[in-house]
Coordinates of C-alpha atoms in Angstrom, one line a residue:
X72 CA -13.1 26.2 -168.6
X73 CA -11.0 26.8 -165.5
X74 CA -9.8 29.8 -163.5
X75 CA -7.1 30.7 -166.1
X76 CA -6.7 34.3 -167.1
X77 CA -7.3 34.0 -170.9
X78 CA -6.5 37.7 -171.4
X79 CA -2.8 36.7 -171.1
X80 CA -3.3 34.2 -173.9
X81 CA -5.1 36.8 -176.0
X82 CA -2.2 39.3 -175.6
X83 CA 0.3 36.6 -176.7
X84 CA -1.9 35.5 -179.6
X85 CA -2.3 39.1 -180.7
X86 CA 1.4 39.8 -180.4
X87 CA 2.0 37.2 -183.0
X88 CA -0.8 38.3 -185.2
X89 CA -2.7 35.0 -184.5
X90 CA -0.6 33.3 -187.2
X91 CA -0.6 29.6 -187.3
X92 CA 3.1 29.7 -188.2
X93 CA 3.8 31.2 -184.8
X94 CA 2.4 28.3 -182.8
X95 CA 5.6 27.2 -181.2
X96 CA 6.6 30.7 -180.2
X97 CA 3.1 31.3 -178.8
X98 CA 3.3 28.1 -176.8
X99 CA 6.8 29.1 -175.5
X100 CA 5.4 32.4 -174.3
X101 CA 2.4 30.8 -172.7
X102 CA 4.5 28.3 -170.9
X103 CA 6.8 31.1 -169.6
X104 CA 3.6 32.7 -168.1
X105 CA 2.0 29.6 -166.7
X106 CA 5.1 27.4 -166.1
X107 CA 3.3 24.7 -168.1
X108 CA 0.6 24.4 -170.8
X109 CA -2.8 23.9 -169.2
X110 CA -5.2 21.9 -171.3
X111 CA -7.7 24.8 -171.3
X112 CA -4.9 27.0 -172.8
X113 CA -4.1 24.5 -175.5
X114 CA -7.8 24.4 -176.5
X115 CA -8.0 28.2 -176.4
X116 CA -5.0 28.7 -178.7
X117 CA -6.3 26.0 -181.0
X118 CA -9.5 28.0 -181.5
X119 CA -7.6 31.3 -181.6
X120 CA -5.3 30.1 -184.4
X121 CA -8.0 28.0 -186.2
X122 CA -6.1 24.8 -185.6
X123 CA -7.3 21.4 -184.4
X124 CA -6.7 20.6 -180.8
X125 CA -4.9 17.5 -182.1
X126 CA -2.4 19.6 -184.0
X127 CA -1.7 21.9 -181.0
X128 CA -1.5 18.9 -178.6
X129 CA 0.8 17.1 -181.0
X130 CA 3.2 20.0 -181.0
X131 CA 3.0 20.3 -177.2
X132 CA 3.8 16.6 -176.7
X133 CA 6.5 16.4 -179.5
X134 CA 8.8 18.9 -178.0
X135 CA 10.4 17.9 -174.7
X136 CA 10.6 21.5 -173.6
X137 CA 6.9 21.8 -173.3
X138 CA 5.1 20.5 -170.2
X139 CA 1.5 19.6 -169.8
X140 CA 2.0 19.3 -166.0
X141 CA 2.4 22.1 -163.6
X142 CA 6.0 22.8 -162.6
X143 CA 7.5 24.3 -159.5
X144 CA 9.0 27.8 -159.2
X145 CA 12.4 26.2 -159.2
X146 CA 13.0 23.6 -162.0
X147 CA 16.0 21.4 -161.1
X148 CA 17.3 19.5 -164.1
X149 CA 19.8 16.7 -163.4
X150 CA 21.9 15.8 -166.4
X151 CA 22.2 12.1 -167.0
X152 CA 24.2 12.3 -170.2
X153 CA 27.2 10.1 -170.5
X154 CA 29.8 12.4 -168.8
X155 CA 27.4 13.2 -165.9
X156 CA 26.2 9.6 -165.5
X157 CA 29.7 8.2 -165.2
X158 CA 30.5 10.9 -162.7
X159 CA 27.6 9.8 -160.6
X160 CA 24.6 12.0 -161.4
X161 CA 22.1 9.4 -160.2
X162 CA 23.0 9.7 -156.5
X163 CA 22.4 13.4 -156.9
X164 CA 19.0 12.8 -158.4
X165 CA 18.1 10.2 -155.6
X166 CA 19.3 12.7 -152.9
X167 CA 17.2 15.5 -154.3
X168 CA 14.1 13.3 -154.6
X169 CA 14.5 12.1 -151.0
X170 CA 15.1 15.6 -149.6
X171 CA 12.0 16.9 -151.4
X172 CA 9.7 13.8 -151.0
X173 CA 9.6 13.2 -154.7
X174 CA 9.9 10.0 -156.9
X175 CA 10.2 8.9 -160.5
X176 CA 6.4 9.3 -160.7
X177 CA 6.0 12.5 -158.6
X178 CA 8.3 15.3 -159.9
X179 CA 6.9 18.5 -158.2
X180 CA 6.6 19.3 -154.6
X181 CA 3.1 19.9 -153.2
X182 CA 3.9 23.5 -152.5
X183 CA 4.8 24.0 -156.2
X184 CA 8.2 25.2 -155.1
X185 CA 10.4 22.5 -156.8
X186 CA 10.3 20.3 -159.8
X187 CA 13.1 17.7 -160.3
X188 CA 13.6 16.1 -163.7
X189 CA 16.4 14.4 -165.6
X190 CA 17.6 15.5 -169.0
X191 CA 19.8 13.8 -171.5
X192 CA 22.4 16.6 -171.7
X193 CA 22.8 20.1 -170.4
X194 CA 25.8 20.8 -172.7
X195 CA 28.0 21.3 -169.7
X196 CA 30.0 18.1 -169.9
X197 CA 33.2 19.7 -168.7
X198 CA 31.4 20.5 -165.4
X199 CA 30.0 17.0 -164.9
X200 CA 28.0 16.1 -163.0
X201 CA 25.9 19.1 -163.8
X202 CA 22.6 20.4 -162.4
X203 CA 20.6 23.3 -163.7
X204 CA 18.3 25.3 -161.5
X205 CA 16.0 27.3 -163.8
X206 CA 18.6 28.9 -166.1
X207 CA 21.8 28.5 -163.9
X208 CA 24.1 25.6 -164.3
X209 CA 25.9 24.3 -161.2
X210 CA 28.8 22.0 -162.0
X211 CA 30.9 19.4 -160.1
X212 CA 27.8 18.6 -158.2
X213 CA 27.7 16.1 -155.4
X214 CA 24.7 14.9 -153.2
X215 CA 26.0 17.1 -150.4
X216 CA 26.3 20.2 -152.7
X217 CA 22.8 19.5 -154.0
X218 CA 21.4 19.6 -150.4
X219 CA 23.3 22.8 -149.7
X220 CA 21.9 24.3 -152.9
X221 CA 18.4 23.4 -151.8
X222 CA 19.0 25.0 -148.4
X223 CA 20.3 28.1 -150.1
X224 CA 17.2 28.4 -152.3
X225 CA 14.9 27.8 -149.3
X226 CA 16.7 30.5 -147.3
X227 CA 16.4 33.0 -150.1
X228 CA 12.7 32.2 -150.4
X229 CA 12.2 32.8 -146.7
X230 CA 14.1 36.2 -146.9
X231 CA 11.9 37.3 -149.8
X232 CA 8.6 36.0 -148.3

C-alpha cells in the first residue's frame, strides 16, 4: 500500500453505511478528495464493501467522470462537440497544450497544477467554443483568451501562495 490516508476512505465508506449500492457515490466522494481514484483506494473500497476489485475497477473505467490518473488542481475541459468544433475548439486545445507543455498523451503538468482534456459536450453550445475550468464555463473562447485565462489563474495562484 502507498502513502494514502485511508482514514478518509473509512469516513466516506462509513458515511454510506458501507453499502454496495452506494459504490458510485462513494467513488465520487473519494475522487473529490484525491482528484482521482488511486489503485490502492479502489482495492481498499472493494474490501470495505465486500466487492471484487474487478467490479470496482469496472465501474471506475465505465464512467467517463472517474479518473485513474492523477489530475491537476485546475482541470481544463475543452468542448469538442459539434457547435464548439465548427467554431474552432481544436486551436484552443492546441494552444493550451503548447503553453503548458502537454500533448495528446500527457494531460497533466508536472507540477500537478493543470490537466487539459477534451469532452464531447459541456452543454453550453450557445457559448461555443466553450472551455470549463473546474466548475466554471468560459464561452466564446479563442486561443488568445485561453492564454489570458491561464495567466489569470497563475497570477491568482501566486497571490495565494
